[in-house]
PDB file of C-alpha atoms in Angstrom:
ATOM      1  CA  UNK N   1      90.775 -28.846 -87.509  1.00 50.00           C
ATOM      2  CA  UNK N   2      90.644 -30.188 -83.956  1.00 54.00           C
ATOM      3  CA  UNK N   3      93.521 -31.704 -82.036  1.00 63.00           C
ATOM      4  CA  UNK N   4      93.660 -34.858 -79.917  1.00 66.00           C
ATOM      5  CA  UNK N   5      96.432 -36.981 -78.449  1.00 67.00           C
ATOM      6  CA  UNK N   6      97.340 -40.548 -79.346  1.00 67.00           C
ATOM      7  CA  UNK N   7      98.423 -43.215 -76.831  1.00 70.00           C
ATOM      8  CA  UNK N   8     101.956 -41.874 -76.556  1.00 74.00           C
ATOM      9  CA  UNK N   9     100.949 -38.235 -76.108  1.00 70.00           C
ATOM     10  CA  UNK N  10     101.545 -37.016 -79.655  1.00 75.00           C
ATOM     11  CA  UNK N  11      99.002 -34.465 -80.850  1.00 76.00           C
ATOM     12  CA  UNK N  12      97.030 -35.595 -83.898  1.00 74.00           C
ATOM     13  CA  UNK N  13      95.134 -33.010 -85.927  1.00 77.00           C
ATOM     14  CA  UNK N  14      91.698 -34.189 -87.085  1.00 78.00           C
ATOM     15  CA  UNK N  15      89.312 -32.585 -89.574  1.00 81.00           C
ATOM     16  CA  UNK N  16      85.942 -31.472 -88.132  1.00 84.00           C
ATOM     17  CA  UNK N  17      84.196 -34.299 -90.064  1.00 85.00           C
ATOM     18  CA  UNK N  18      86.070 -36.753 -87.843  1.00 83.00           C
ATOM     19  CA  UNK N  19      83.680 -35.821 -85.020  1.00 86.00           C
ATOM     20  CA  UNK N  20      80.406 -36.418 -86.916  1.00 92.00           C
ATOM     21  CA  UNK N  21      78.290 -39.289 -85.583  1.00 94.00           C
ATOM     22  CA  UNK N  22      75.004 -40.961 -86.586  1.00 93.00           C
ATOM     23  CA  UNK N  23      72.499 -42.549 -84.239  1.00 95.00           C
ATOM     24  CA  UNK N  24      72.428 -46.306 -84.951  1.00 96.00           C
ATOM     25  CA  UNK N  25      70.785 -47.808 -81.879  1.00 97.00           C
ATOM     26  CA  UNK N  26      68.560 -47.067 -78.910  1.00 96.00           C
ATOM     27  CA  UNK N  27      67.996 -49.179 -75.821  1.00 95.00           C
ATOM     28  CA  UNK N  28      64.654 -48.388 -74.183  1.00 94.00           C
ATOM     29  CA  UNK N  29      63.475 -49.127 -70.653  1.00 93.00           C
ATOM     30  CA  UNK N  30      59.762 -49.611 -70.098  1.00 92.00           C
ATOM     31  CA  UNK N  31      58.745 -49.595 -66.470  1.00 90.00           C
ATOM     32  CA  UNK N  32      59.805 -47.954 -63.247  1.00 88.00           C
ATOM     33  CA  UNK N  33      63.107 -47.662 -61.378  1.00 86.00           C
ATOM     34  CA  UNK N  34      62.919 -51.036 -59.641  1.00 91.00           C
ATOM     35  CA  UNK N  35      61.329 -53.132 -62.399  1.00 93.00           C
ATOM     36  CA  UNK N  36      60.651 -53.128 -66.105  1.00 93.00           C
ATOM     37  CA  UNK N  37      61.668 -54.441 -69.465  1.00 95.00           C
ATOM     38  CA  UNK N  38      64.398 -53.505 -71.941  1.00 95.00           C
ATOM     39  CA  UNK N  39      64.150 -53.630 -75.723  1.00 95.00           C
ATOM     40  CA  UNK N  40      65.992 -51.922 -78.542  1.00 97.00           C
ATOM     41  CA  UNK N  41      65.708 -50.128 -81.850  1.00 97.00           C
ATOM     42  CA  UNK N  42      68.566 -50.768 -84.271  1.00 97.00           C
ATOM     43  CA  UNK N  43      69.270 -49.145 -87.607  1.00 96.00           C
ATOM     44  CA  UNK N  44      69.793 -51.642 -90.401  1.00 93.00           C
ATOM     45  CA  UNK N  45      73.475 -51.855 -91.313  1.00 87.00           C
ATOM     46  CA  UNK N  46      73.287 -53.214 -94.854  1.00 86.00           C
ATOM     47  CA  UNK N  47      69.876 -52.482 -96.384  1.00 85.00           C
ATOM     48  CA  UNK N  48      68.815 -54.193 -99.607  1.00 85.00           C
ATOM     49  CA  UNK N  49      70.076 -52.376-102.685  1.00 89.00           C
ATOM     50  CA  UNK N  50      68.013 -49.301-103.492  1.00 90.00           C
ATOM     51  CA  UNK N  51      66.334 -49.287-100.047  1.00 88.00           C
ATOM     52  CA  UNK N  52      66.939 -46.612 -97.409  1.00 89.00           C
ATOM     53  CA  UNK N  53      68.236 -47.967 -94.086  1.00 91.00           C
ATOM     54  CA  UNK N  54      65.308 -49.052 -91.941  1.00 94.00           C
ATOM     55  CA  UNK N  55      64.931 -49.174 -88.184  1.00 97.00           C
ATOM     56  CA  UNK N  56      64.012 -52.448 -86.506  1.00 96.00           C
ATOM     57  CA  UNK N  57      62.539 -53.078 -83.070  1.00 96.00           C
ATOM     58  CA  UNK N  58      64.068 -56.004 -81.183  1.00 97.00           C
ATOM     59  CA  UNK N  59      61.757 -56.959 -78.323  1.00 96.00           C
ATOM     60  CA  UNK N  60      62.611 -60.407 -76.961  1.00 95.00           C
ATOM     61  CA  UNK N  61      61.843 -62.879 -79.743  1.00 95.00           C
ATOM     62  CA  UNK N  62      59.846 -60.343 -81.767  1.00 96.00           C
ATOM     63  CA  UNK N  63      61.611 -58.345 -84.466  1.00 97.00           C
ATOM     64  CA  UNK N  64      59.589 -55.832 -86.476  1.00 97.00           C
ATOM     65  CA  UNK N  65      60.033 -52.685 -88.571  1.00 96.00           C
ATOM     66  CA  UNK N  66      59.997 -49.482 -86.537  1.00 96.00           C
ATOM     67  CA  UNK N  67      58.703 -46.178 -87.938  1.00 96.00           C
ATOM     68  CA  UNK N  68      61.573 -44.056 -86.617  1.00 94.00           C
ATOM     69  CA  UNK N  69      60.349 -40.748 -88.042  1.00 93.00           C
ATOM     70  CA  UNK N  70      56.821 -40.986 -86.606  1.00 93.00           C
ATOM     71  CA  UNK N  71      57.166 -43.087 -83.448  1.00 91.00           C
ATOM     72  CA  UNK N  72      60.506 -42.143 -81.908  1.00 90.00           C
ATOM     73  CA  UNK N  73      59.117 -39.451 -79.620  1.00 88.00           C
ATOM     74  CA  UNK N  74      56.296 -41.649 -78.347  1.00 87.00           C
ATOM     75  CA  UNK N  75      58.587 -44.624 -77.689  1.00 90.00           C
ATOM     76  CA  UNK N  76      61.634 -42.907 -76.237  1.00 89.00           C
ATOM     77  CA  UNK N  77      60.886 -39.603 -74.521  1.00 88.00           C
ATOM     78  CA  UNK N  78      58.577 -40.408 -71.612  1.00 86.00           C
ATOM     79  CA  UNK N  79      55.934 -37.742 -70.937  1.00 88.00           C
ATOM     80  CA  UNK N  80      52.178 -38.207 -71.005  1.00 90.00           C
ATOM     81  CA  UNK N  81      49.866 -40.030 -73.379  1.00 87.00           C
ATOM     82  CA  UNK N  82      46.132 -40.358 -73.748  1.00 89.00           C
ATOM     83  CA  UNK N  83      44.631 -43.827 -73.612  1.00 88.00           C
ATOM     84  CA  UNK N  84      41.101 -45.069 -74.212  1.00 91.00           C
ATOM     85  CA  UNK N  85      39.675 -47.717 -71.931  1.00 88.00           C
ATOM     86  CA  UNK N  86      36.396 -49.615 -72.109  1.00 90.00           C
ATOM     87  CA  UNK N  87      34.481 -50.416 -68.951  1.00 87.00           C
ATOM     88  CA  UNK N  88      33.762 -54.130 -68.649  1.00 88.00           C
ATOM     89  CA  UNK N  89      30.557 -53.321 -66.744  1.00 90.00           C
ATOM     90  CA  UNK N  90      29.030 -50.398 -68.663  1.00 90.00           C
ATOM     91  CA  UNK N  91      30.818 -51.027 -72.000  1.00 87.00           C
ATOM     92  CA  UNK N  92      31.462 -47.291 -72.256  1.00 91.00           C
ATOM     93  CA  UNK N  93      34.689 -45.747 -73.468  1.00 90.00           C
ATOM     94  CA  UNK N  94      36.626 -43.249 -71.440  1.00 90.00           C
ATOM     95  CA  UNK N  95      39.846 -41.390 -72.099  1.00 92.00           C
ATOM     96  CA  UNK N  96      42.501 -40.555 -69.568  1.00 89.00           C
ATOM     97  CA  UNK N  97      45.975 -39.084 -69.523  1.00 91.00           C
ATOM     98  CA  UNK N  98      48.684 -41.380 -68.141  1.00 88.00           C
ATOM     99  CA  UNK N  99      52.433 -41.149 -67.669  1.00 89.00           C
ATOM    100  CA  UNK N 100      54.441 -42.985 -70.304  1.00 88.00           C
ATOM    101  CA  UNK N 101      56.772 -45.511 -68.778  1.00 88.00           C
ATOM    102  CA  UNK N 102      58.997 -45.770 -71.872  1.00 89.00           C
ATOM    103  CA  UNK N 103      62.255 -43.841 -71.994  1.00 88.00           C
ATOM    104  CA  UNK N 104      65.446 -44.134 -73.992  1.00 86.00           C
ATOM    105  CA  UNK N 105      68.072 -45.537 -71.659  1.00 89.00           C
ATOM    106  CA  UNK N 106      71.120 -45.722 -73.876  1.00 94.00           C
ATOM    107  CA  UNK N 107      71.884 -44.147 -77.259  1.00 94.00           C
ATOM    108  CA  UNK N 108      74.405 -45.799 -79.573  1.00 95.00           C
ATOM    109  CA  UNK N 109      76.295 -43.725 -82.116  1.00 95.00           C
ATOM    110  CA  UNK N 110      78.682 -44.610 -84.913  1.00 92.00           C
ATOM    111  CA  UNK N 111      81.187 -42.269 -86.471  1.00 90.00           C
ATOM    112  CA  UNK N 112      79.595 -41.198 -89.776  1.00 88.00           C
ATOM    113  CA  UNK N 113      82.757 -41.651 -91.828  1.00 78.00           C
ATOM    114  CA  UNK N 114      84.180 -44.602 -89.870  1.00 65.00           C
ATOM    115  CA  UNK N 115      85.122 -46.625 -92.956  1.00 61.00           C
ATOM    116  CA  UNK N 116      87.213 -43.752 -94.343  1.00 59.00           C
ATOM    117  CA  UNK N 117      88.989 -43.303 -91.011  1.00 55.00           C
ATOM    118  CA  UNK N 118      89.715 -47.024 -90.682  1.00 50.00           C
ATOM    119  CA  UNK N 119      91.241 -47.043 -94.168  1.00 49.00           C
ATOM    120  CA  UNK N 120      93.445 -44.044 -93.362  1.00 52.00           C
ATOM    121  CA  UNK N 121      94.605 -45.572 -90.074  1.00 51.00           C
ATOM    122  CA  UNK N 122      95.440 -48.961 -91.582  1.00 51.00           C
ATOM    123  CA  UNK N 123      97.253 -47.458 -94.550  1.00 53.00           C
ATOM    124  CA  UNK N 124      99.291 -45.154 -92.290  1.00 55.00           C
ATOM    125  CA  UNK N 125     100.365 -48.098 -90.123  1.00 55.00           C
ATOM    126  CA  UNK N 126     101.978 -49.916 -93.080  1.00 52.00           C
TER     127      UNK N 126
END
């Protein structure tokens, strides 16, 4: 078990599970240092019964499902990507490698057993 102090300096022993967290949100910046756009990916809090929690993209007034498992790296880790462009003059396609301007800016975590901890804290305060 790990130790931590409360507000009055008393040491409180916590089980290792107390320090487990799950990713529940990502704020992404698309652009460069002096300009750009922010949008977010948020994990569904209360999915419909029998449905695994889904990730949603919130981009201004547009809200859509986000394929977390297959698109996270492309949307949040910068790097390079290949694009295809079509010449308006020759109508030919060409491919080029460009720098991605999308990077995760802020990660939001929630304690994985937060409801159990809240119950323990409230019952110990009575």
